[in-house]
Amino acid sequence: AQSVAQPEDQVNVAEGNPLTVKCTYSVSGNPYLFWYVQYPNRGLQFLLKYITGDNLVKGSYGFEAEFNKSQTSFHLKKPSALVSDSALYFCAVRDDTGRRALTFGSGTRLQVQP
Amino acid sequence: NAGVTQTPKFQVLKTGQSMTLQCAQDMNHNSMYWYRQDPGMGLRLIYYSASEGTTDKGEVPNGYNVSRLNKREFSLRLESAAPSQTSVYFCATLSDRGRGYTFGSGTRLTVV
């Protein structure tokens, strides 16, 4: 069965500094990986995905993620954090069964300080 | 142009009451999903439907039933609500190529 680990409950970063939110995964077969962001009392917003191709994936709002097959990681990054990036971030992997459902990590709260 | 619409947005139930959460999509997707979100646990799959008339259990199906009577709608029913079902519920669809998910805005349910 597939799984996703987000080892940090919270990440604190100063505005203007680079940020990284970590994600590792386990799945049989080729991984389909996703990052979503959730603002308070809102739904999930899609940031980016890796299906195939370049290991560096660029997404919305200046975010990018690096797929590393040997380390089974898909870390989310941004070169310069904004206070408005403060939110809850979820990494997810599409499962390796016929249902094709997403399995989510537990989420990482990003706090960007002014 | 709505994508995935969930109703209601908020609901408070008393223990033992029943209710149905509605989900409707206008993207003509076959696959639909119900998730629940609890603090520190991410989103967990309750039920899914691969096509009209078919449903199957996810990781946390106990206490829930679902119905997929047509391609557009996928409803989640709580027959006898329990406080443990207090959560935020999300409906989602998957594009038929299997590469893009669309989530509804969620239903925040409180069972007292």
mmCIF file with all atom_site columns, C-alpha atoms in Angstrom:
data_model
loop_
_atom_site.group_PDB
_atom_site.id
_atom_site.type_symbol
_atom_site.label_atom_id
_atom_site.label_alt_id
_atom_site.label_comp_id
_atom_site.label_asym_id
_atom_site.label_entity_id
_atom_site.label_seq_id
_atom_site.pdbx_PDB_ins_code
_atom_site.Cartn_x
_atom_site.Cartn_y
_atom_site.Cartn_z
_atom_site.occupancy
_atom_site.B_iso_or_equiv
_atom_site.pdbx_formal_charge
_atom_site.auth_seq_id
_atom_site.auth_comp_id
_atom_site.auth_asym_id
_atom_site.auth_atom_id
_atom_site.pdbx_PDB_model_num
ATOM 1   C CA . ALA A 1 1   ? 0.000   0.000  0.000   1.00 0.00 ? 1   ALA A CA 1
ATOM 2   C CA . GLN A 1 2   ? 1.094   3.546  -0.632  1.00 0.00 ? 2   GLN A CA 1
ATOM 3   C CA . SER A 1 3   ? 1.990   6.084  2.035   1.00 0.00 ? 3   SER A CA 1
ATOM 4   C CA . VAL A 1 4   ? 3.157   9.675  2.406   1.00 0.00 ? 4   VAL A CA 1
ATOM 5   C CA . ALA A 1 5   ? 5.183   11.152 5.227   1.00 0.00 ? 5   ALA A CA 1
ATOM 6   C CA . GLN A 1 6   ? 5.489   14.819 6.054   1.00 0.00 ? 6   GLN A CA 1
ATOM 7   C CA . PRO A 1 7   ? 7.962   14.783 8.921   1.00 0.00 ? 7   PRO A CA 1
ATOM 8   C CA . GLU A 1 8   ? 7.451   18.377 10.071  1.00 0.00 ? 8   GLU A CA 1
ATOM 9   C CA . ASP A 1 9   ? 4.205   19.481 11.679  1.00 0.00 ? 9   ASP A CA 1
ATOM 10  C CA . GLN A 1 10  ? 5.264   23.101 11.304  1.00 0.00 ? 10  GLN A CA 1
ATOM 11  C CA . VAL A 1 11  ? 7.889   25.031 9.399   1.00 0.00 ? 11  VAL A CA 1
ATOM 12  C CA . ASN A 1 12  ? 8.809   28.571 10.375  1.00 0.00 ? 12  ASN A CA 1
ATOM 13  C CA . VAL A 1 13  ? 10.614  30.854 7.979   1.00 0.00 ? 13  VAL A CA 1
ATOM 14  C CA . ALA A 1 14  ? 11.251  34.576 7.726   1.00 0.00 ? 14  ALA A CA 1
ATOM 15  C CA . GLU A 1 15  ? 9.758   36.513 4.865   1.00 0.00 ? 15  GLU A CA 1
ATOM 16  C CA . GLY A 1 16  ? 12.166  36.697 1.946   1.00 0.00 ? 16  GLY A CA 1
ATOM 17  C CA . ASN A 1 17  ? 14.021  33.538 2.933   1.00 0.00 ? 17  ASN A CA 1
ATOM 18  C CA . PRO A 1 18  ? 13.799  30.306 0.960   1.00 0.00 ? 18  PRO A CA 1
ATOM 19  C CA . LEU A 1 19  ? 11.423  27.661 2.237   1.00 0.00 ? 19  LEU A CA 1
ATOM 20  C CA . THR A 1 20  ? 11.296  23.879 2.004   1.00 0.00 ? 20  THR A CA 1
ATOM 21  C CA . VAL A 1 21  ? 8.455   21.624 3.045   1.00 0.00 ? 21  VAL A CA 1
ATOM 22  C CA . LYS A 1 22  ? 9.487   17.982 3.106   1.00 0.00 ? 22  LYS A CA 1
ATOM 23  C CA . CYS A 1 23  ? 7.641   14.962 1.751   1.00 0.00 ? 23  CYS A CA 1
ATOM 24  C CA . THR A 1 24  ? 8.636   11.344 1.281   1.00 0.00 ? 24  THR A CA 1
ATOM 25  C CA . TYR A 1 25  ? 6.474   8.686  -0.278  1.00 0.00 ? 25  TYR A CA 1
ATOM 26  C CA . SER A 1 26  ? 6.113   4.971  -0.785  1.00 0.00 ? 26  SER A CA 1
ATOM 27  C CA . VAL A 1 27  ? 4.249   3.480  -3.737  1.00 0.00 ? 27  VAL A CA 1
ATOM 28  C CA . SER A 1 28  ? 4.701   0.583  -6.078  1.00 0.00 ? 28  SER A CA 1
ATOM 29  C CA . GLY A 1 29  ? 5.033   1.477  -9.713  1.00 0.00 ? 29  GLY A CA 1
ATOM 30  C CA . ASN A 1 30  ? 5.483   4.980  -11.070 1.00 0.00 ? 30  ASN A CA 1
ATOM 31  C CA . PRO A 1 31  ? 4.531   7.697  -8.599  1.00 0.00 ? 31  PRO A CA 1
ATOM 32  C CA . TYR A 1 32  ? 1.986   10.396 -9.337  1.00 0.00 ? 32  TYR A CA 1
ATOM 33  C CA . LEU A 1 33  ? 2.734   13.091 -6.747  1.00 0.00 ? 33  LEU A CA 1
ATOM 34  C CA . PHE A 1 34  ? 0.821   16.217 -5.791  1.00 0.00 ? 34  PHE A CA 1
ATOM 35  C CA . TRP A 1 35  ? 1.066   19.245 -3.540  1.00 0.00 ? 35  TRP A CA 1
ATOM 36  C CA . TYR A 1 36  ? -1.998  21.082 -2.258  1.00 0.00 ? 36  TYR A CA 1
ATOM 37  C CA . VAL A 1 37  ? -2.366  24.154 -0.069  1.00 0.00 ? 37  VAL A CA 1
ATOM 38  C CA . GLN A 1 38  ? -5.202  24.930 2.305   1.00 0.00 ? 38  GLN A CA 1
ATOM 39  C CA . TYR A 1 39  ? -5.889  28.365 3.740   1.00 0.00 ? 39  TYR A CA 1
ATOM 40  C CA . PRO A 1 40  ? -7.953  28.673 6.942   1.00 0.00 ? 40  PRO A CA 1
ATOM 41  C CA . ASN A 1 41  ? -11.555 27.534 6.506   1.00 0.00 ? 41  ASN A CA 1
ATOM 42  C CA . ARG A 1 42  ? -11.020 26.959 2.808   1.00 0.00 ? 42  ARG A CA 1
ATOM 43  C CA . GLY A 1 43  ? -10.830 23.979 0.496   1.00 0.00 ? 43  GLY A CA 1
ATOM 44  C CA . LEU A 1 44  ? -7.752  22.463 -1.112  1.00 0.00 ? 44  LEU A CA 1
ATOM 45  C CA . GLN A 1 45  ? -5.954  24.382 -3.817  1.00 0.00 ? 45  GLN A CA 1
ATOM 46  C CA . PHE A 1 46  ? -3.764  22.533 -6.288  1.00 0.00 ? 46  PHE A CA 1
ATOM 47  C CA . LEU A 1 47  ? -0.142  23.727 -6.405  1.00 0.00 ? 47  LEU A CA 1
ATOM 48  C CA . LEU A 1 48  ? 1.706   21.310 -8.640  1.00 0.00 ? 48  LEU A CA 1
ATOM 49  C CA . LYS A 1 49  ? 2.107   17.708 -9.649  1.00 0.00 ? 49  LYS A CA 1
ATOM 50  C CA . TYR A 1 50  ? 4.698   15.256 -10.907 1.00 0.00 ? 50  TYR A CA 1
ATOM 51  C CA . ILE A 1 51  ? 3.568   12.642 -13.378 1.00 0.00 ? 51  ILE A CA 1
ATOM 52  C CA . THR A 1 52  ? 6.623   12.124 -15.540 1.00 0.00 ? 52  THR A CA 1
ATOM 53  C CA . GLY A 1 53  ? 9.413   14.137 -17.103 1.00 0.00 ? 53  GLY A CA 1
ATOM 54  C CA . ASP A 1 54  ? 11.677  16.721 -15.495 1.00 0.00 ? 54  ASP A CA 1
ATOM 55  C CA . ASN A 1 55  ? 12.476  16.172 -11.855 1.00 0.00 ? 55  ASN A CA 1
ATOM 56  C CA . LEU A 1 56  ? 11.954  19.872 -11.088 1.00 0.00 ? 56  LEU A CA 1
ATOM 57  C CA . VAL A 1 57  ? 8.292   20.746 -11.321 1.00 0.00 ? 57  VAL A CA 1
ATOM 58  C CA . LYS A 1 58  ? 7.111   24.339 -11.349 1.00 0.00 ? 58  LYS A CA 1
ATOM 59  C CA . GLY A 1 59  ? 3.700   25.239 -10.018 1.00 0.00 ? 59  GLY A CA 1
ATOM 60  C CA . SER A 1 60  ? 1.443   28.034 -8.894  1.00 0.00 ? 60  SER A CA 1
ATOM 61  C CA . TYR A 1 61  ? 2.430   31.091 -6.834  1.00 0.00 ? 61  TYR A CA 1
ATOM 62  C CA . GLY A 1 62  ? 6.164   30.600 -7.424  1.00 0.00 ? 62  GLY A CA 1
ATOM 63  C CA . PHE A 1 63  ? 6.333   27.161 -5.824  1.00 0.00 ? 63  PHE A CA 1
ATOM 64  C CA . GLU A 1 64  ? 8.329   24.288 -7.207  1.00 0.00 ? 64  GLU A CA 1
ATOM 65  C CA . ALA A 1 65  ? 9.061   20.734 -6.153  1.00 0.00 ? 65  ALA A CA 1
ATOM 66  C CA . GLU A 1 66  ? 11.944  18.410 -6.737  1.00 0.00 ? 66  GLU A CA 1
ATOM 67  C CA . PHE A 1 67  ? 11.250  14.764 -7.445  1.00 0.00 ? 67  PHE A CA 1
ATOM 68  C CA . ASN A 1 68  ? 14.018  12.466 -6.244  1.00 0.00 ? 68  ASN A CA 1
ATOM 69  C CA . LYS A 1 69  ? 13.381  8.843  -7.126  1.00 0.00 ? 69  LYS A CA 1
ATOM 70  C CA . SER A 1 70  ? 16.337  7.377  -5.245  1.00 0.00 ? 70  SER A CA 1
ATOM 71  C CA . GLN A 1 71  ? 15.339  9.135  -2.022  1.00 0.00 ? 71  GLN A CA 1
ATOM 72  C CA . THR A 1 72  ? 11.598  8.748  -2.708  1.00 0.00 ? 72  THR A CA 1
ATOM 73  C CA . SER A 1 73  ? 11.134  12.409 -1.901  1.00 0.00 ? 73  SER A CA 1
ATOM 74  C CA . PHE A 1 74  ? 9.110   15.251 -3.355  1.00 0.00 ? 74  PHE A CA 1
ATOM 75  C CA . HIS A 1 75  ? 10.022  18.360 -1.381  1.00 0.00 ? 75  HIS A CA 1
ATOM 76  C CA . LEU A 1 76  ? 8.177   21.624 -1.954  1.00 0.00 ? 76  LEU A CA 1
ATOM 77  C CA . LYS A 1 77  ? 10.296  24.735 -2.327  1.00 0.00 ? 77  LYS A CA 1
ATOM 78  C CA . LYS A 1 78  ? 10.066  28.441 -2.900  1.00 0.00 ? 78  LYS A CA 1
ATOM 79  C CA . PRO A 1 79  ? 13.041  30.772 -3.309  1.00 0.00 ? 79  PRO A CA 1
ATOM 80  C CA . SER A 1 80  ? 11.550  33.690 -1.374  1.00 0.00 ? 80  SER A CA 1
ATOM 81  C CA . ALA A 1 81  ? 8.717   33.222 1.130   1.00 0.00 ? 81  ALA A CA 1
ATOM 82  C CA . LEU A 1 82  ? 5.824   35.636 1.523   1.00 0.00 ? 82  LEU A CA 1
ATOM 83  C CA . VAL A 1 83  ? 3.708   36.174 4.625   1.00 0.00 ? 83  VAL A CA 1
ATOM 84  C CA . SER A 1 84  ? 0.725   35.241 2.441   1.00 0.00 ? 84  SER A CA 1
ATOM 85  C CA . ASP A 1 85  ? 2.248   31.770 1.929   1.00 0.00 ? 85  ASP A CA 1
ATOM 86  C CA . SER A 1 86  ? 1.344   30.930 5.521   1.00 0.00 ? 86  SER A CA 1
ATOM 87  C CA . ALA A 1 87  ? -1.048  27.993 5.247   1.00 0.00 ? 87  ALA A CA 1
ATOM 88  C CA . LEU A 1 88  ? -1.353  24.226 5.602   1.00 0.00 ? 88  LEU A CA 1
ATOM 89  C CA . TYR A 1 89  ? 0.413   22.188 2.922   1.00 0.00 ? 89  TYR A CA 1
ATOM 90  C CA . PHE A 1 90  ? -0.383  18.630 1.934   1.00 0.00 ? 90  PHE A CA 1
ATOM 91  C CA . CYS A 1 91  ? 1.657   16.203 -0.102  1.00 0.00 ? 91  CYS A CA 1
ATOM 92  C CA . ALA A 1 92  ? -0.242  13.354 -1.754  1.00 0.00 ? 92  ALA A CA 1
ATOM 93  C CA . VAL A 1 93  ? 0.427   10.320 -3.909  1.00 0.00 ? 93  VAL A CA 1
ATOM 94  C CA . ARG A 1 94  ? -2.023  8.614  -6.206  1.00 0.00 ? 94  ARG A CA 1
ATOM 95  C CA . ASP A 1 95  ? -2.560  5.092  -5.050  1.00 0.00 ? 95  ASP A CA 1
ATOM 96  C CA . ASP A 1 96  ? -1.339  2.105  -6.952  1.00 0.00 ? 96  ASP A CA 1
ATOM 97  C CA . THR A 1 97  ? -4.697  0.353  -7.084  1.00 0.00 ? 97  THR A CA 1
ATOM 98  C CA . GLY A 1 98  ? -7.505  0.655  -9.588  1.00 0.00 ? 98  GLY A CA 1
ATOM 99  C CA . ARG A 1 99  ? -9.347  3.251  -7.529  1.00 0.00 ? 99  ARG A CA 1
ATOM 100 C CA . ARG A 1 100 ? -6.664  5.882  -8.220  1.00 0.00 ? 100 ARG A CA 1
ATOM 101 C CA . ALA A 1 101 ? -7.440  7.726  -5.001  1.00 0.00 ? 101 ALA A CA 1
ATOM 102 C CA . LEU A 1 102 ? -5.024  10.142 -3.364  1.00 0.00 ? 102 LEU A CA 1
ATOM 103 C CA . THR A 1 103 ? -3.241  9.204  -0.171  1.00 0.00 ? 103 THR A CA 1
ATOM 104 C CA . PHE A 1 104 ? -2.337  12.321 1.799   1.00 0.00 ? 104 PHE A CA 1
ATOM 105 C CA . GLY A 1 105 ? 0.362   13.160 4.248   1.00 0.00 ? 105 GLY A CA 1
ATOM 106 C CA . SER A 1 106 ? -0.615  14.588 7.611   1.00 0.00 ? 106 SER A CA 1
ATOM 107 C CA . GLY A 1 107 ? 0.109   18.138 6.499   1.00 0.00 ? 107 GLY A CA 1
ATOM 108 C CA . THR A 1 108 ? 2.718   20.760 7.353   1.00 0.00 ? 108 THR A CA 1
ATOM 109 C CA . ARG A 1 109 ? 1.786   24.170 8.639   1.00 0.00 ? 109 ARG A CA 1
ATOM 110 C CA . LEU A 1 110 ? 3.963   26.864 7.135   1.00 0.00 ? 110 LEU A CA 1
ATOM 111 C CA . GLN A 1 111 ? 4.343   30.045 9.136   1.00 0.00 ? 111 GLN A CA 1
ATOM 112 C CA . VAL A 1 112 ? 6.113   32.936 7.427   1.00 0.00 ? 112 VAL A CA 1
ATOM 113 C CA . GLN A 1 113 ? 7.108   35.694 9.795   1.00 0.00 ? 113 GLN A CA 1
ATOM 114 C CA . PRO A 1 114 ? 7.342   39.316 8.634   1.00 0.00 ? 114 PRO A CA 1
ATOM 115 C CA . ASN B 2 1   ? -18.278 26.433 -14.572 1.00 0.00 ? 1   ASN B CA 1
ATOM 116 C CA . ALA B 2 2   ? -18.696 25.430 -10.927 1.00 0.00 ? 2   ALA B CA 1
ATOM 117 C CA . GLY B 2 3   ? -16.540 22.264 -10.910 1.00 0.00 ? 3   GLY B CA 1
ATOM 118 C CA . VAL B 2 4   ? -17.460 20.385 -7.736  1.00 0.00 ? 4   VAL B CA 1
ATOM 119 C CA . THR B 2 5   ? -20.256 21.730 -5.542  1.00 0.00 ? 5   THR B CA 1
ATOM 120 C CA . GLN B 2 6   ? -20.853 20.526 -1.995  1.00 0.00 ? 6   GLN B CA 1
ATOM 121 C CA . THR B 2 7   ? -23.888 21.251 0.134   1.00 0.00 ? 7   THR B CA 1
ATOM 122 C CA . PRO B 2 8   ? -24.341 22.204 2.865   1.00 0.00 ? 8   PRO B CA 1
ATOM 123 C CA . LYS B 2 9   ? -21.217 24.152 3.805   1.00 0.00 ? 9   LYS B CA 1
ATOM 124 C CA . PHE B 2 10  ? -21.874 23.867 7.540   1.00 0.00 ? 10  PHE B CA 1
ATOM 125 C CA . GLN B 2 11  ? -24.027 21.560 9.613   1.00 0.00 ? 11  GLN B CA 1
ATOM 126 C CA . VAL B 2 12  ? -24.539 20.827 13.298  1.00 0.00 ? 12  VAL B CA 1
ATOM 127 C CA . LEU B 2 13  ? -26.167 17.517 14.202  1.00 0.00 ? 13  LEU B CA 1
ATOM 128 C CA . LYS B 2 14  ? -27.165 15.909 17.439  1.00 0.00 ? 14  LYS B CA 1
ATOM 129 C CA . THR B 2 15  ? -25.875 12.437 18.185  1.00 0.00 ? 15  THR B CA 1
ATOM 130 C CA . GLY B 2 16  ? -28.088 9.883  16.489  1.00 0.00 ? 16  GLY B CA 1
ATOM 131 C CA . GLN B 2 17  ? -29.462 12.187 13.821  1.00 0.00 ? 17  GLN B CA 1
ATOM 132 C CA . SER B 2 18  ? -29.054 11.381 10.164  1.00 0.00 ? 18  SER B CA 1
ATOM 133 C CA . MET B 2 19  ? -28.114 13.546 7.222   1.00 0.00 ? 19  MET B CA 1
ATOM 134 C CA . THR B 2 20  ? -26.880 13.408 3.654   1.00 0.00 ? 20  THR B CA 1
ATOM 135 C CA . LEU B 2 21  ? -23.979 15.415 2.300   1.00 0.00 ? 21  LEU B CA 1
ATOM 136 C CA . GLN B 2 22  ? -24.436 16.268 -1.335  1.00 0.00 ? 22  GLN B CA 1
ATOM 137 C CA . CYS B 2 23  ? -21.770 16.499 -4.020  1.00 0.00 ? 23  CYS B CA 1
ATOM 138 C CA . ALA B 2 24  ? -22.362 17.408 -7.649  1.00 0.00 ? 24  ALA B CA 1
ATOM 139 C CA . GLN B 2 25  ? -19.891 17.853 -10.492 1.00 0.00 ? 25  GLN B CA 1
ATOM 140 C CA . ASP B 2 26  ? -20.274 19.360 -13.926 1.00 0.00 ? 26  ASP B CA 1
ATOM 141 C CA . MET B 2 27  ? -17.063 18.001 -15.482 1.00 0.00 ? 27  MET B CA 1
ATOM 142 C CA . ASN B 2 28  ? -18.460 14.679 -16.696 1.00 0.00 ? 28  ASN B CA 1
ATOM 143 C CA . HIS B 2 29  ? -15.828 12.736 -14.733 1.00 0.00 ? 29  HIS B CA 1
ATOM 144 C CA . ASN B 2 30  ? -16.363 9.097  -13.912 1.00 0.00 ? 30  ASN B CA 1
ATOM 145 C CA . SER B 2 31  ? -14.341 8.853  -10.686 1.00 0.00 ? 31  SER B CA 1
ATOM 146 C CA . MET B 2 32  ? -15.555 10.557 -7.520  1.00 0.00 ? 32  MET B CA 1
ATOM 147 C CA . TYR B 2 33  ? -14.328 10.413 -3.926  1.00 0.00 ? 33  TYR B CA 1
ATOM 148 C CA . TRP B 2 34  ? -15.326 11.331 -0.407  1.00 0.00 ? 34  TRP B CA 1
ATOM 149 C CA . TYR B 2 35  ? -12.639 12.283 2.110   1.00 0.00 ? 35  TYR B CA 1
ATOM 150 C CA . ARG B 2 36  ? -12.691 13.442 5.686   1.00 0.00 ? 36  ARG B CA 1
ATOM 151 C CA . GLN B 2 37  ? -10.124 15.818 7.142   1.00 0.00 ? 37  GLN B CA 1
ATOM 152 C CA . ASP B 2 38  ? -9.145  15.704 10.785  1.00 0.00 ? 38  ASP B CA 1
ATOM 153 C CA . PRO B 2 39  ? -6.387  17.706 12.491  1.00 0.00 ? 39  PRO B CA 1
ATOM 154 C CA . GLY B 2 40  ? -2.994  16.057 12.228  1.00 0.00 ? 40  GLY B CA 1
ATOM 155 C CA . MET B 2 41  ? -4.279  13.264 10.016  1.00 0.00 ? 41  MET B CA 1
ATOM 156 C CA . GLY B 2 42  ? -4.520  14.774 6.586   1.00 0.00 ? 42  GLY B CA 1
ATOM 157 C CA . LEU B 2 43  ? -7.395  13.635 4.406   1.00 0.00 ? 43  LEU B CA 1
ATOM 158 C CA . ARG B 2 44  ? -8.591  10.058 4.566   1.00 0.00 ? 44  ARG B CA 1
ATOM 159 C CA . LEU B 2 45  ? -10.641 8.259  1.957   1.00 0.00 ? 45  LEU B CA 1
ATOM 160 C CA . ILE B 2 46  ? -14.142 7.242  3.059   1.00 0.00 ? 46  ILE B CA 1
ATOM 161 C CA . TYR B 2 47  ? -15.666 5.925  -0.163  1.00 0.00 ? 47  TYR B CA 1
ATOM 162 C CA . TYR B 2 48  ? -15.086 6.226  -3.838  1.00 0.00 ? 48  TYR B CA 1
ATOM 163 C CA . SER B 2 49  ? -17.009 5.602  -7.038  1.00 0.00 ? 49  SER B CA 1
ATOM 164 C CA . ALA B 2 50  ? -15.395 4.603  -10.297 1.00 0.00 ? 50  ALA B CA 1
ATOM 165 C CA . SER B 2 51  ? -18.537 5.195  -12.326 1.00 0.00 ? 51  SER B CA 1
ATOM 166 C CA . GLU B 2 52  ? -22.285 5.650  -12.120 1.00 0.00 ? 52  GLU B CA 1
ATOM 167 C CA . GLY B 2 53  ? -23.858 2.895  -10.072 1.00 0.00 ? 53  GLY B CA 1
ATOM 168 C CA . THR B 2 54  ? -20.612 1.594  -8.543  1.00 0.00 ? 54  THR B CA 1
ATOM 169 C CA . THR B 2 55  ? -19.142 2.396  -5.142  1.00 0.00 ? 55  THR B CA 1
ATOM 170 C CA . ASP B 2 56  ? -16.478 0.911  -2.915  1.00 0.00 ? 56  ASP B CA 1
ATOM 171 C CA . LYS B 2 57  ? -15.047 1.419  0.529   1.00 0.00 ? 57  LYS B CA 1
ATOM 172 C CA . GLY B 2 58  ? -11.974 3.439  1.329   1.00 0.00 ? 58  GLY B CA 1
ATOM 173 C CA . GLU B 2 59  ? -9.917  3.504  4.531   1.00 0.00 ? 59  GLU B CA 1
ATOM 174 C CA . VAL B 2 60  ? -12.558 4.789  6.944   1.00 0.00 ? 60  VAL B CA 1
ATOM 175 C CA . PRO B 2 61  ? -16.027 3.716  5.733   1.00 0.00 ? 61  PRO B CA 1
ATOM 176 C CA . ASN B 2 62  ? -17.608 2.730  9.068   1.00 0.00 ? 62  ASN B CA 1
ATOM 177 C CA . GLY B 2 63  ? -20.702 4.764  9.885   1.00 0.00 ? 63  GLY B CA 1
ATOM 178 C CA . TYR B 2 64  ? -21.178 6.004  6.329   1.00 0.00 ? 64  TYR B CA 1
ATOM 179 C CA . ASN B 2 65  ? -23.063 5.014  3.212   1.00 0.00 ? 65  ASN B CA 1
ATOM 180 C CA . VAL B 2 66  ? -22.843 6.454  -0.269  1.00 0.00 ? 66  VAL B CA 1
ATOM 181 C CA . SER B 2 67  ? -24.967 6.642  -3.367  1.00 0.00 ? 67  SER B CA 1
ATOM 182 C CA . ARG B 2 68  ? -23.995 7.249  -7.001  1.00 0.00 ? 68  ARG B CA 1
ATOM 183 C CA . LEU B 2 69  ? -27.298 7.219  -8.843  1.00 0.00 ? 69  LEU B CA 1
ATOM 184 C CA . ASN B 2 70  ? -26.011 9.183  -11.803 1.00 0.00 ? 70  ASN B CA 1
ATOM 185 C CA . LYS B 2 71  ? -22.725 10.385 -13.198 1.00 0.00 ? 71  LYS B CA 1
ATOM 186 C CA . ARG B 2 72  ? -23.069 13.871 -11.805 1.00 0.00 ? 72  ARG B CA 1
ATOM 187 C CA . GLU B 2 73  ? -23.902 13.251 -8.126  1.00 0.00 ? 73  GLU B CA 1
ATOM 188 C CA . PHE B 2 74  ? -22.224 11.346 -5.311  1.00 0.00 ? 74  PHE B CA 1
ATOM 189 C CA . SER B 2 75  ? -23.859 11.619 -1.886  1.00 0.00 ? 75  SER B CA 1
ATOM 190 C CA . LEU B 2 76  ? -22.564 10.626 1.545   1.00 0.00 ? 76  LEU B CA 1
ATOM 191 C CA . ARG B 2 77  ? -25.030 9.584  4.230   1.00 0.00 ? 77  ARG B CA 1
ATOM 192 C CA . LEU B 2 78  ? -24.619 9.402  7.978   1.00 0.00 ? 78  LEU B CA 1
ATOM 193 C CA . GLU B 2 79  ? -27.415 7.194  9.281   1.00 0.00 ? 79  GLU B CA 1
ATOM 194 C CA . SER B 2 80  ? -26.775 7.791  12.985  1.00 0.00 ? 80  SER B CA 1
ATOM 195 C CA . ALA B 2 81  ? -24.265 10.550 13.578  1.00 0.00 ? 81  ALA B CA 1
ATOM 196 C CA . ALA B 2 82  ? -21.648 10.189 16.286  1.00 0.00 ? 82  ALA B CA 1
ATOM 197 C CA . PRO B 2 83  ? -19.297 12.815 17.779  1.00 0.00 ? 83  PRO B CA 1
ATOM 198 C CA . SER B 2 84  ? -16.384 10.937 16.167  1.00 0.00 ? 84  SER B CA 1
ATOM 199 C CA . GLN B 2 85  ? -17.803 11.976 12.809  1.00 0.00 ? 85  GLN B CA 1
ATOM 200 C CA . THR B 2 86  ? -17.170 15.628 13.545  1.00 0.00 ? 86  THR B CA 1
ATOM 201 C CA . SER B 2 87  ? -14.903 16.574 10.678  1.00 0.00 ? 87  SER B CA 1
ATOM 202 C CA . VAL B 2 88  ? -14.560 18.473 7.443   1.00 0.00 ? 88  VAL B CA 1
ATOM 203 C CA . TYR B 2 89  ? -15.752 16.462 4.464   1.00 0.00 ? 89  TYR B CA 1
ATOM 204 C CA . PHE B 2 90  ? -14.441 16.911 0.952   1.00 0.00 ? 90  PHE B CA 1
ATOM 205 C CA . CYS B 2 91  ? -15.747 15.548 -2.289  1.00 0.00 ? 91  CYS B CA 1
ATOM 206 C CA . ALA B 2 92  ? -13.392 15.205 -5.268  1.00 0.00 ? 92  ALA B CA 1
ATOM 207 C CA . THR B 2 93  ? -13.386 14.058 -8.859  1.00 0.00 ? 93  THR B CA 1
ATOM 208 C CA . LEU B 2 94  ? -10.604 12.674 -11.016 1.00 0.00 ? 94  LEU B CA 1
ATOM 209 C CA . SER B 2 95  ? -10.212 13.486 -14.681 1.00 0.00 ? 95  SER B CA 1
ATOM 210 C CA . ASP B 2 96  ? -10.651 10.492 -16.929 1.00 0.00 ? 96  ASP B CA 1
ATOM 211 C CA . ARG B 2 97  ? -6.968  10.570 -17.913 1.00 0.00 ? 97  ARG B CA 1
ATOM 212 C CA . GLY B 2 98  ? -6.204  10.171 -14.227 1.00 0.00 ? 98  GLY B CA 1
ATOM 213 C CA . ARG B 2 99  ? -3.999  13.185 -13.879 1.00 0.00 ? 99  ARG B CA 1
ATOM 214 C CA . GLY B 2 100 ? -6.061  15.900 -12.261 1.00 0.00 ? 100 GLY B CA 1
ATOM 215 C CA . TYR B 2 101 ? -8.252  16.046 -9.180  1.00 0.00 ? 101 TYR B CA 1
ATOM 216 C CA . THR B 2 102 ? -10.840 18.698 -8.425  1.00 0.00 ? 102 THR B CA 1
ATOM 217 C CA . PHE B 2 103 ? -12.005 19.237 -4.859  1.00 0.00 ? 103 PHE B CA 1
ATOM 218 C CA . GLY B 2 104 ? -15.159 20.794 -3.561  1.00 0.00 ? 104 GLY B CA 1
ATOM 219 C CA . SER B 2 105 ? -15.006 23.529 -0.942  1.00 0.00 ? 105 SER B CA 1
ATOM 220 C CA . GLY B 2 106 ? -15.946 21.169 1.868   1.00 0.00 ? 106 GLY B CA 1
ATOM 221 C CA . THR B 2 107 ? -18.691 20.600 4.438   1.00 0.00 ? 107 THR B CA 1
ATOM 222 C CA . ARG B 2 108 ? -17.856 21.324 8.060   1.00 0.00 ? 108 ARG B CA 1
ATOM 223 C CA . LEU B 2 109 ? -19.878 18.937 10.210  1.00 0.00 ? 109 LEU B CA 1
ATOM 224 C CA . THR B 2 110 ? -20.161 19.090 13.977  1.00 0.00 ? 110 THR B CA 1
ATOM 225 C CA . VAL B 2 111 ? -21.905 16.322 15.908  1.00 0.00 ? 111 VAL B CA 1
ATOM 226 C CA . VAL B 2 112 ? -22.816 17.225 19.480  1.00 0.00 ? 112 VAL B CA 1
#
